[in-house]
mmCIF file of C-alpha atoms in Angstrom:
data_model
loop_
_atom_site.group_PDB
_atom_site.id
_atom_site.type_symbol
_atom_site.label_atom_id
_atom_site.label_comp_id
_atom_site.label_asym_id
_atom_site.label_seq_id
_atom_site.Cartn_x
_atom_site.Cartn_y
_atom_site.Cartn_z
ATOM 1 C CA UNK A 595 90.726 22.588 -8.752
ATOM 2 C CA UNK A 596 87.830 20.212 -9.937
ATOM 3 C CA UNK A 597 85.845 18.736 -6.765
ATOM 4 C CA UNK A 598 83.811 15.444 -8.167
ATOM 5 C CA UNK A 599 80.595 15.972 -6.153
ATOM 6 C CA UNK A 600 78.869 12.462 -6.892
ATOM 7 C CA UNK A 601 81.300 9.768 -6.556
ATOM 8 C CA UNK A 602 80.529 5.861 -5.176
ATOM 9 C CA UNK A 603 82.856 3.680 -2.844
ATOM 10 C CA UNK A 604 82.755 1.056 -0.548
ATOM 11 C CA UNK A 605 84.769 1.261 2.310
ATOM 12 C CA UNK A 606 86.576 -2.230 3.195
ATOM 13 C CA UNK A 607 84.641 -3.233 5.678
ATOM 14 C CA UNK A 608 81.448 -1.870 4.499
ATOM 15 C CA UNK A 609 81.830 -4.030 1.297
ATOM 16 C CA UNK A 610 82.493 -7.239 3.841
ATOM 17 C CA UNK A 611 80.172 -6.850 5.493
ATOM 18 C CA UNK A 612 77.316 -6.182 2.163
ATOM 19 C CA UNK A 613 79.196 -9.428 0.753
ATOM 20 C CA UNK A 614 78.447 -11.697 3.637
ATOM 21 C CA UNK A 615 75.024 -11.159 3.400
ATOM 22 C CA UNK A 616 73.204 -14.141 1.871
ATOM 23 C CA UNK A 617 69.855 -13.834 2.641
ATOM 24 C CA UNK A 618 68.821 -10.980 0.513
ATOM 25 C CA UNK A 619 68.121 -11.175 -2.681
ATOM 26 C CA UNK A 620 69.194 -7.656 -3.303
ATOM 27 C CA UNK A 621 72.439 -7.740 -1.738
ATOM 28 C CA UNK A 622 73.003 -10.761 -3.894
ATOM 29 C CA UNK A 623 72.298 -8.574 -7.070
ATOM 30 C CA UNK A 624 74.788 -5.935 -5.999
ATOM 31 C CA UNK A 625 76.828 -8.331 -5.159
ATOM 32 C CA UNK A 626 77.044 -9.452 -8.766
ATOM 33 C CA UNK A 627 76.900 -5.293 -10.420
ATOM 34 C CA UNK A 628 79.888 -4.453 -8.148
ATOM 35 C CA UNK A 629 81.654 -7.310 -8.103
ATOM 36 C CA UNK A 630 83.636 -6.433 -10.961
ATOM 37 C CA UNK A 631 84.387 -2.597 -10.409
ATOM 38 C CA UNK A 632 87.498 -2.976 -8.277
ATOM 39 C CA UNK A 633 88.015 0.720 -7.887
ATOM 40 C CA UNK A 634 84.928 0.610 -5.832
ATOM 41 C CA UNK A 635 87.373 -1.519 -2.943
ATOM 42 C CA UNK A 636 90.549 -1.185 -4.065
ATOM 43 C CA UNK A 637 91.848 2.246 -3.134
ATOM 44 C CA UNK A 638 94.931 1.933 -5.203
ATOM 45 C CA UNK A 639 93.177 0.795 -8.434
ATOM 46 C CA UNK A 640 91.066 3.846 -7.577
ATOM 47 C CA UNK A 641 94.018 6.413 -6.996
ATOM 48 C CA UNK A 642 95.490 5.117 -10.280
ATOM 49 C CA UNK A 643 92.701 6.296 -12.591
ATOM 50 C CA UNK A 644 92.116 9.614 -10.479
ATOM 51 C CA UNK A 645 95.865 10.391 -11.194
ATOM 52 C CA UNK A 646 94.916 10.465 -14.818
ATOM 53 C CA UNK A 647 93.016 14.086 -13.560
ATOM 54 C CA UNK A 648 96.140 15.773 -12.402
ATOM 55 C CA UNK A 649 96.709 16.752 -8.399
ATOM 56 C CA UNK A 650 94.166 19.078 -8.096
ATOM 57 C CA UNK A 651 91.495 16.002 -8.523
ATOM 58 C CA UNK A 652 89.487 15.518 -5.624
ATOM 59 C CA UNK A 653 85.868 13.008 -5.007
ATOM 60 C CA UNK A 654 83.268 13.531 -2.479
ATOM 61 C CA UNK A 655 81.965 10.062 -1.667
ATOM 62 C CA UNK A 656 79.178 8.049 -1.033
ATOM 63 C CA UNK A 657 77.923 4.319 -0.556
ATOM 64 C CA UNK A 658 77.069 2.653 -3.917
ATOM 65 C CA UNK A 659 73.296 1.451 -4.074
ATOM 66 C CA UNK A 660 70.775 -0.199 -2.871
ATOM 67 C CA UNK A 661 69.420 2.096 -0.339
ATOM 68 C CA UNK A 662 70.316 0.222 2.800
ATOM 69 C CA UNK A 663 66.648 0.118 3.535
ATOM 70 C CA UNK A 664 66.412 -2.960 0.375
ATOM 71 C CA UNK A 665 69.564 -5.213 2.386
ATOM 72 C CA UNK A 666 67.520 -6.735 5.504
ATOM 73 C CA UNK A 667 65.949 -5.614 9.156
ATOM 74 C CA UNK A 668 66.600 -2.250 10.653
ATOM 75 C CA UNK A 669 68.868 -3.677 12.923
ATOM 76 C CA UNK A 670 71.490 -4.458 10.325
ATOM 77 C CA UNK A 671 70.784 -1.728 8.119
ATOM 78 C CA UNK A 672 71.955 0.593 11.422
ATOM 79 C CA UNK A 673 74.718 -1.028 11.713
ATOM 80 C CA UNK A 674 75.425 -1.293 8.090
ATOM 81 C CA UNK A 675 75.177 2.483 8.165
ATOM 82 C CA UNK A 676 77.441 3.312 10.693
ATOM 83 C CA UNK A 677 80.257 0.741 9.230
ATOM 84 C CA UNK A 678 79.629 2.788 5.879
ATOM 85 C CA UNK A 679 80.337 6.035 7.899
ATOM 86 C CA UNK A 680 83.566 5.430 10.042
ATOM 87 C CA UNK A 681 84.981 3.776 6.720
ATOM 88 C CA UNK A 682 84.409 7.027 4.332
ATOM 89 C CA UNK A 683 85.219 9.210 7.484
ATOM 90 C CA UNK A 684 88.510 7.171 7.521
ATOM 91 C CA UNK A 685 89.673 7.540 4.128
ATOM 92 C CA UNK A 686 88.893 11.062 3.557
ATOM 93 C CA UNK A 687 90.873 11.316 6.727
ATOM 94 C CA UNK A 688 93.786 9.488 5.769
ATOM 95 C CA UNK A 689 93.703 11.027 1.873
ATOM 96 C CA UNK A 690 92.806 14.469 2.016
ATOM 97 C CA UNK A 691 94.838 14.656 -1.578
ATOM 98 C CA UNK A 692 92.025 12.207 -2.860
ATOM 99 C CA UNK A 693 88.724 13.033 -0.861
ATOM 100 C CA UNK A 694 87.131 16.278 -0.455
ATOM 101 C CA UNK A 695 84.656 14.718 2.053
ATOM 102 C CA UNK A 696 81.925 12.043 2.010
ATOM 103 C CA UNK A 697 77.763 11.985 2.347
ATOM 104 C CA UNK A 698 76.924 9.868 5.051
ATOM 105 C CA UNK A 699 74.481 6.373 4.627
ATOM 106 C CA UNK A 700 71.422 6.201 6.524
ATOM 107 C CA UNK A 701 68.428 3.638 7.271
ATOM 108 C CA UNK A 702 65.542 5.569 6.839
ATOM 109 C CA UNK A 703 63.389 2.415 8.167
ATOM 110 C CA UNK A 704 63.830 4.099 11.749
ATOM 111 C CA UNK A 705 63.696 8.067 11.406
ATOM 112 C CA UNK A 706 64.811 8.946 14.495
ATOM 113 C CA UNK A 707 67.508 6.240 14.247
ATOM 114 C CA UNK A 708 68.856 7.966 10.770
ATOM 115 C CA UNK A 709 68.486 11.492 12.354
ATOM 116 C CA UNK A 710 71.367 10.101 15.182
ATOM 117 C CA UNK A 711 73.221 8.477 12.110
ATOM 118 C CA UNK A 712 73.487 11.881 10.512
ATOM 119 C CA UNK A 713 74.448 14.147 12.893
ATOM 120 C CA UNK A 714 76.830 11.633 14.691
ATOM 121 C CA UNK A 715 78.331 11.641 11.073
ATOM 122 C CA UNK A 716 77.779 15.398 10.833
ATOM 123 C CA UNK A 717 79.901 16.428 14.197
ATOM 124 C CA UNK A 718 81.872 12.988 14.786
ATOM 125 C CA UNK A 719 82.884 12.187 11.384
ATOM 126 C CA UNK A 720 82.916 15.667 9.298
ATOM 127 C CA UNK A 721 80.448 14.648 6.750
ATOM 128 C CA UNK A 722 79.450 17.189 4.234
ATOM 129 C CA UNK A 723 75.890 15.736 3.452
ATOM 130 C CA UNK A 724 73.954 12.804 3.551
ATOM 131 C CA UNK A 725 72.676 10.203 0.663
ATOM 132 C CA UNK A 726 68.931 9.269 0.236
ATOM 133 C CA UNK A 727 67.113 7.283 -2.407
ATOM 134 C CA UNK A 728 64.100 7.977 -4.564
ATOM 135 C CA UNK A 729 61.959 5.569 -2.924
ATOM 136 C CA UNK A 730 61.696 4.124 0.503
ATOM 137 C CA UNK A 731 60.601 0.395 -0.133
ATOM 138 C CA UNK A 732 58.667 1.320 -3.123
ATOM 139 C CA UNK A 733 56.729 4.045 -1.559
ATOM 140 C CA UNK A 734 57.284 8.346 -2.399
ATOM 141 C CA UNK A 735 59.292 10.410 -0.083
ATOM 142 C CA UNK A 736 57.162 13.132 -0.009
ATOM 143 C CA UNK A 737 55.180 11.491 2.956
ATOM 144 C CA UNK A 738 55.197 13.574 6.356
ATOM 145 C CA UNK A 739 56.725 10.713 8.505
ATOM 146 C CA UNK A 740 60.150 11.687 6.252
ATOM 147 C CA UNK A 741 60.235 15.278 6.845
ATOM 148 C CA UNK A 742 61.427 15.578 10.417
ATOM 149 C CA UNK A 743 64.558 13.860 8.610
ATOM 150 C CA UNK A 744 64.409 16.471 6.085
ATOM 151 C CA UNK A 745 64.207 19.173 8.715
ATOM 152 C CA UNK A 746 67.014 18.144 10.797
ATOM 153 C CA UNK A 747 69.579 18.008 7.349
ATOM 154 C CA UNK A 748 68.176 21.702 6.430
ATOM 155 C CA UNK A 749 68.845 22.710 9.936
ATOM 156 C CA UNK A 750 72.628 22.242 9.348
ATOM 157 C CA UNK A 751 72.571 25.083 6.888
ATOM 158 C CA UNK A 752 76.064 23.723 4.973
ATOM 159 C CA UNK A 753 74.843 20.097 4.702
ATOM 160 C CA UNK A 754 73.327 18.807 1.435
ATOM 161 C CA UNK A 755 71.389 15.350 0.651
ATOM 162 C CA UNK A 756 72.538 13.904 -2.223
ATOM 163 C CA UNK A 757 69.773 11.698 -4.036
ATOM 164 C CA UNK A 758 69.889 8.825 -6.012
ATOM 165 C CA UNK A 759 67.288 6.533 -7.754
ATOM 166 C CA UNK A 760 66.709 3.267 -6.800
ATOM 167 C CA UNK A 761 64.768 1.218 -8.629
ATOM 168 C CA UNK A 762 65.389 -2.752 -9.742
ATOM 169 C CA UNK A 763 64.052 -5.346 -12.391
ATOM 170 C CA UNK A 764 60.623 -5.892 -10.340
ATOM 171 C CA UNK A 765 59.348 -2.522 -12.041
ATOM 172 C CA UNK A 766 57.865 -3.738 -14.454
ATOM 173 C CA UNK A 767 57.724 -1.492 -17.507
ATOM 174 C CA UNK A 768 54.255 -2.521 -18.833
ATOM 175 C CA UNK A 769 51.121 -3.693 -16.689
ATOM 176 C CA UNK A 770 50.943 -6.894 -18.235
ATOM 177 C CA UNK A 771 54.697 -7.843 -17.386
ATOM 178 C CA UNK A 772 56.064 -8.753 -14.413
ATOM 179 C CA UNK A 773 59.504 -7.975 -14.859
ATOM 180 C CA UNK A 774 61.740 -5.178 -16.825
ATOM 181 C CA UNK A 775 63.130 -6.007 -19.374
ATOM 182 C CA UNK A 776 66.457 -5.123 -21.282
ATOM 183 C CA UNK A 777 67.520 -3.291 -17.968
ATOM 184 C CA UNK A 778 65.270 -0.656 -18.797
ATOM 185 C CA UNK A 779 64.556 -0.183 -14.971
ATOM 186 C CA UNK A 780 67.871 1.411 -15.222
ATOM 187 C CA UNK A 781 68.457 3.422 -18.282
ATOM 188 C CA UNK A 782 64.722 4.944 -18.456
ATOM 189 C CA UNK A 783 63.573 4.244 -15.232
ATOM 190 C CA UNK A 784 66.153 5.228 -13.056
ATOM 191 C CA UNK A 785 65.428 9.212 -14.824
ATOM 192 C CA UNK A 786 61.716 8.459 -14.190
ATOM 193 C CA UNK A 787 62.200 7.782 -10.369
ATOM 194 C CA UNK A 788 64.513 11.373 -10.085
ATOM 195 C CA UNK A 789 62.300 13.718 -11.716
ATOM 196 C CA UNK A 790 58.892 11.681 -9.458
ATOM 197 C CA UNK A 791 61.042 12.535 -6.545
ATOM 198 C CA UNK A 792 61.362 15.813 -7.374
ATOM 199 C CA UNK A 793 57.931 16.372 -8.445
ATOM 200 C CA UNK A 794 56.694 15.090 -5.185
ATOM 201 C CA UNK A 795 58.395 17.319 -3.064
ATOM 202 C CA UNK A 796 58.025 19.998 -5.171
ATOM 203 C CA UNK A 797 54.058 19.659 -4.590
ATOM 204 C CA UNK A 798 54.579 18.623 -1.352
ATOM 205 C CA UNK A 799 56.108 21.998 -0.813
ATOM 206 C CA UNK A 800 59.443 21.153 0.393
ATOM 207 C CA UNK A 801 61.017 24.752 -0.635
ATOM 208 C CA UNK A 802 58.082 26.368 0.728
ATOM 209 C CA UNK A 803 58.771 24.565 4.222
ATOM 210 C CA UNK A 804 62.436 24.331 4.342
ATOM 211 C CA UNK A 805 63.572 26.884 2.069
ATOM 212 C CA UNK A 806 66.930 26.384 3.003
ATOM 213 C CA UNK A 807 67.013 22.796 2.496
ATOM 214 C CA UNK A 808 69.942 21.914 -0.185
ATOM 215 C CA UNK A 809 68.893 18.892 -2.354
ATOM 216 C CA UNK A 810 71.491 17.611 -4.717
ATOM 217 C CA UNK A 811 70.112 15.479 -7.523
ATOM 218 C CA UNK A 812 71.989 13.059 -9.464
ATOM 219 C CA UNK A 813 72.315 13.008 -13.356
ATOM 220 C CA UNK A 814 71.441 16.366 -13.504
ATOM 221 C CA UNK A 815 68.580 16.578 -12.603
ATOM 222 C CA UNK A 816 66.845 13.819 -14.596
ATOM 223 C CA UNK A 817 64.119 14.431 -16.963
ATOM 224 C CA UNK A 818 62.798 17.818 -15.614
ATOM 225 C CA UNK A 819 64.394 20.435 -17.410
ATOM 226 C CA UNK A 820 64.317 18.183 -21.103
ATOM 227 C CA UNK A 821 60.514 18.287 -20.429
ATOM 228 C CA UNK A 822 60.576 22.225 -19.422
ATOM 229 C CA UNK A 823 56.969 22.851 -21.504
ATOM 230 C CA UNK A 824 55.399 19.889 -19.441
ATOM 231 C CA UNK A 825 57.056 21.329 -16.025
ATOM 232 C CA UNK A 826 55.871 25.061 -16.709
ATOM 233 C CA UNK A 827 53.139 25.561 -18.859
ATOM 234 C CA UNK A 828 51.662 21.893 -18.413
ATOM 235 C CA UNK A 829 51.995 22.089 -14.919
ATOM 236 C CA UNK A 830 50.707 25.728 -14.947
ATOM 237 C CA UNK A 831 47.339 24.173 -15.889
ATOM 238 C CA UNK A 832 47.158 21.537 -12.857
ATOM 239 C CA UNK A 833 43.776 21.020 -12.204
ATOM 240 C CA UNK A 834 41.833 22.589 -14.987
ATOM 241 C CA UNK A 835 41.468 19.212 -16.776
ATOM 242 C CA UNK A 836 41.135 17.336 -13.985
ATOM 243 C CA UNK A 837 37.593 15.466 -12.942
ATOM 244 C CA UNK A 838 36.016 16.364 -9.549
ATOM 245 C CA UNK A 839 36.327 12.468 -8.783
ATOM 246 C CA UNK A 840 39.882 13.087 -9.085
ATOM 247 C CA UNK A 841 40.171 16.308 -7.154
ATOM 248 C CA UNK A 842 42.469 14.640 -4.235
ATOM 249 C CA UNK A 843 45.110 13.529 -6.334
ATOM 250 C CA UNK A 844 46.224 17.010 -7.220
ATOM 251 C CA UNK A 845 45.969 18.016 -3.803
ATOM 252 C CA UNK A 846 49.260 19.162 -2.343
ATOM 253 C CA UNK A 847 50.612 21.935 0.067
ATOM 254 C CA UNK A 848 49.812 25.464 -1.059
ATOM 255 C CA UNK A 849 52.048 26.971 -3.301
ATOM 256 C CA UNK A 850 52.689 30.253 -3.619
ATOM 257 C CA UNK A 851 54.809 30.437 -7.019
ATOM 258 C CA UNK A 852 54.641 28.566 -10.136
ATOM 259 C CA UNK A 853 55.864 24.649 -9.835
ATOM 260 C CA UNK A 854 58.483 25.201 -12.058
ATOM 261 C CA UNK A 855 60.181 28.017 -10.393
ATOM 262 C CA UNK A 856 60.533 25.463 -7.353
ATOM 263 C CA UNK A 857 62.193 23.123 -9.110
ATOM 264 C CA UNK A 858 64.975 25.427 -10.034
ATOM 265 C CA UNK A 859 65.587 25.193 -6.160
ATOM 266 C CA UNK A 860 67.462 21.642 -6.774
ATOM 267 C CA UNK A 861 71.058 21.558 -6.998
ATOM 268 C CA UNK A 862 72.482 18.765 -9.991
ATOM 269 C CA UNK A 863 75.432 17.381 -11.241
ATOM 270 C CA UNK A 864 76.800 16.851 -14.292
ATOM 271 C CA UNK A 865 76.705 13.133 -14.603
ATOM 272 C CA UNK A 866 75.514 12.406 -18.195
ATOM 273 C CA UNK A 867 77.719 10.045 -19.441
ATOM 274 C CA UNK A 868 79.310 12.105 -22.027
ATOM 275 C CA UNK A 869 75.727 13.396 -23.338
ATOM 276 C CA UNK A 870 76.951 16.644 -23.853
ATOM 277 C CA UNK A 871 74.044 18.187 -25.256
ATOM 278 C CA UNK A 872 71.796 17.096 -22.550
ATOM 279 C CA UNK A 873 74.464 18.568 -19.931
ATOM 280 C CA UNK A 874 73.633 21.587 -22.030
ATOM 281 C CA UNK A 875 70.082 21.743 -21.482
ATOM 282 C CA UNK A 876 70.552 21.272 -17.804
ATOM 283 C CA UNK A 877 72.445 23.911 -16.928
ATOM 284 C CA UNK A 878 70.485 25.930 -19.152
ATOM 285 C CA UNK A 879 67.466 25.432 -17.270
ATOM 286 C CA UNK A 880 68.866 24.964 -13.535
ATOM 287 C CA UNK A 881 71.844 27.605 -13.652
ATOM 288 C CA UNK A 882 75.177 27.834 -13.397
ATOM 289 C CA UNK A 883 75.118 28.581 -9.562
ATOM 290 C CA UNK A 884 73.255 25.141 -9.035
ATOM 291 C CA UNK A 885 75.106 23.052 -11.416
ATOM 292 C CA UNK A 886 78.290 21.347 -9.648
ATOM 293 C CA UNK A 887 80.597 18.737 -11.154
ATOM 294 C CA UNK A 888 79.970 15.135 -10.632
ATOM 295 C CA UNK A 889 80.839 12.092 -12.537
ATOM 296 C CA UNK A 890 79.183 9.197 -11.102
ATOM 297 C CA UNK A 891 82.663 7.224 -11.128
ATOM 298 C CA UNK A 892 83.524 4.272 -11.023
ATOM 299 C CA UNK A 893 80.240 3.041 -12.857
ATOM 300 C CA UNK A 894 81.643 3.535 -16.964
ATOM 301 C CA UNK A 895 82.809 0.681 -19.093
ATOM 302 C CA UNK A 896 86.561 1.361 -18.092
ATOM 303 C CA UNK A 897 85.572 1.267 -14.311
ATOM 304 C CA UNK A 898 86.584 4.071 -13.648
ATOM 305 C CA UNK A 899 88.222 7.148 -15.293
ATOM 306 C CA UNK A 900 85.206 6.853 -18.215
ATOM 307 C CA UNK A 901 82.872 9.217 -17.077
ATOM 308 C CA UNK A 902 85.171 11.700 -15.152
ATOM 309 C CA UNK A 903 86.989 12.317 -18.713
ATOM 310 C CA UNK A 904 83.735 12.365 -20.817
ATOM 311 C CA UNK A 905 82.167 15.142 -18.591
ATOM 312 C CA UNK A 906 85.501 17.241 -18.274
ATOM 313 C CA UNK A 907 85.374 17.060 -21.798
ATOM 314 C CA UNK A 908 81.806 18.431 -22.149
ATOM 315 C CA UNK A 909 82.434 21.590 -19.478
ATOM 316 C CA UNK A 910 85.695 22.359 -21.925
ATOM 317 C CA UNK A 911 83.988 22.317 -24.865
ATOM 318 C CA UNK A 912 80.326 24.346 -23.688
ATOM 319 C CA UNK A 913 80.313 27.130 -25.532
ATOM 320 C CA UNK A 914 78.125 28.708 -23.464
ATOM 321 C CA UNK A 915 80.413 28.766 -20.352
ATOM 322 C CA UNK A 916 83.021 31.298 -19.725
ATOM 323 C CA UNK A 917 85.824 29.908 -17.528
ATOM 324 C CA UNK A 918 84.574 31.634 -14.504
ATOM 325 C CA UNK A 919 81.323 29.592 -15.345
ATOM 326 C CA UNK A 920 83.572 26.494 -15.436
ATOM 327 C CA UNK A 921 85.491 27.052 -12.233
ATOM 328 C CA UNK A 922 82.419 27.925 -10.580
ATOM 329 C CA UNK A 923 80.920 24.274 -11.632
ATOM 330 C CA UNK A 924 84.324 22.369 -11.225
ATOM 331 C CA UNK A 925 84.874 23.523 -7.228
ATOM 332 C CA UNK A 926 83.608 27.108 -6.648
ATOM 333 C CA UNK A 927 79.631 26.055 -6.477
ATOM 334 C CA UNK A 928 80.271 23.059 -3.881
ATOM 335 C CA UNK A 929 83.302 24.637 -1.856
ATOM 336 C CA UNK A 930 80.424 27.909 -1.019
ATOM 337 C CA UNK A 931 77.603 25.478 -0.876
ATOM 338 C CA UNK A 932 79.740 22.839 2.153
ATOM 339 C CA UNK A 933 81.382 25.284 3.164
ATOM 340 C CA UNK A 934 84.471 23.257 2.403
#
């Protein structure tokens, strides 16, 4: 059994409902990165390549970006939301062959508003988890007005967030510039905005609060465990370097271990594109036990079967995984983890 654990989808009426928006310059952009990837829509386009990984191939599900936050006022963003949720709900009930289960949208622009969206989607609709995004309008997640949100997910016990980056073109990648350029918000950036969000939490003492919170980040994990020295020793030295005119920016919550063991704490998938070595690294740093297989289909140059095949490929040919280490990753990890 191999249980894809970061997959993207837009429900029908979800996706007609993000392409009749025209007054958001956002949705317009998505509207021209998805518009192309039918397997996104089109559910038998989509069962087509996922026949290519043999009967015991199942997705868990989520909305494709932007956060829902970036596509207008809070009123539609609810409502986007709960279209998002009653369509994935729908589909994994009508293919349990094909869907595992789905992470549920919110609109994290009203708190209390996404709290209801979650656990409506939580005991109506049978979601496993819930999505989030890196950023919140451009600002960290780390700030306190997120964490009752944060509470009420790690309350659930078998729930996870799944968490994705977010940012666009307007990040500049130099002070002087204005713009990104070469997409670069996306292949660099996009790892940047993962390992910040991590990093902030981290300091912010998320594990220390809610140690039972489960936190699954995409593309495994980012940039943390390739910059492991930086992360342990570097961080071990927070602060000694540090001018007393700068003393509040490396004040956080009280920790009580080193900030590398939290980090650790994060679940990842395996979504590297076929980067096998970098896979590699990942799970060498996170563990097996926190490592579960996800593709981030249908985003590769075939639209689909691209990346599921590449990263199959990688977990076959690891040398340092036995094949209870690869059924553990593949469906073992995530089935104890949801209890699915």
């Amino acid at each position: 059994m191999k249980i894809d654990a970061f997959c993207h989808l837009l429900p029908r009426a979800y996706a007609d409902r993000l392409f009749a928006i025209d007054d958001s310059p956002v949705a317009r952009n998505i509207q021209k990165r998805v518009g192309g990837v039918p397997a996104l829509v089109d559910m038998d386009v989509r069962f087509g390549f996922m026949d290519e990984f043999g009967s015991d191939y199942r997705q868990i599900i989520n909305t494709a970006a932007p956060p829902l936050e970036d596509l207008g006022p809070v009123q539609r963003t609810t409502e986007l939301a709960r279209i998002a949720n009653d369509g994935m709900a729908e589909l994994v009930a009508d293919h349990p062959d094909r869907f595992a289960g789905f992470c549920a949208a919110v609109s994290l622009d009203d708190i209390e508003a996404a709290i209801a969206e979650a656990e409506r989607a939580f005991d109506e609709l049978g979601a496993v988890g819930v999505q989030i995004y890196t950023h919140h309008h451009g600002g960290p997640m780390d700030q306190e007005r997120f964490f009752p949100f944060y509470e009420a997910v790690a309350a659930r016990g078998n729930k996870m967030i799944q968490v994705h980056p977010c940012r666009d073109s307007s990040w500049a990648d130099y002070k002087t510039e204005e713009r990104s350029k070469f997409e670069m918000w996306w292949t660099l950036g996009w790892e940047y905005d993962l390992a910040a969000f991590m990093s902030r939490l981290v300091f912010a003492g998320i594990f220390e609060r809610l140690p039972d919170i489960k936190i699954l980040m995409h593309h495994g994990g980012a940039m943390i465990p390739h910059f492991a020295g930086r992360v342990g020793p570097g961080w071990d030295q927070l602060g000694a370097r540090t001018p007393e005119n700068q003393r509040e920016d490396i004040t956080g919550y009280p920790l009580t271990k080193r900030p590398i063991e939290y980090f650790k704490n994060f679940y990842v998938d395996t979504a590297y594109f076929g980067a096998g070595d970098a896979m590699r690294t990942a799970i060498k740093f996170f563990g097996v036990d926190r490592t579960l297989f996800g593709s981030d289909t249908p985003f590769d140059p075939e639209k689909g079967p691209g990346y599921t095949r590449s990263t199959i490929a990688n977990l076959e040919d690891m040398d340092i995984l036995t094949d209870a280490d690869r059924d553990a990753i593949y469906h073992g990890n995530v089935t104890q983890l949801l209890g699915l």
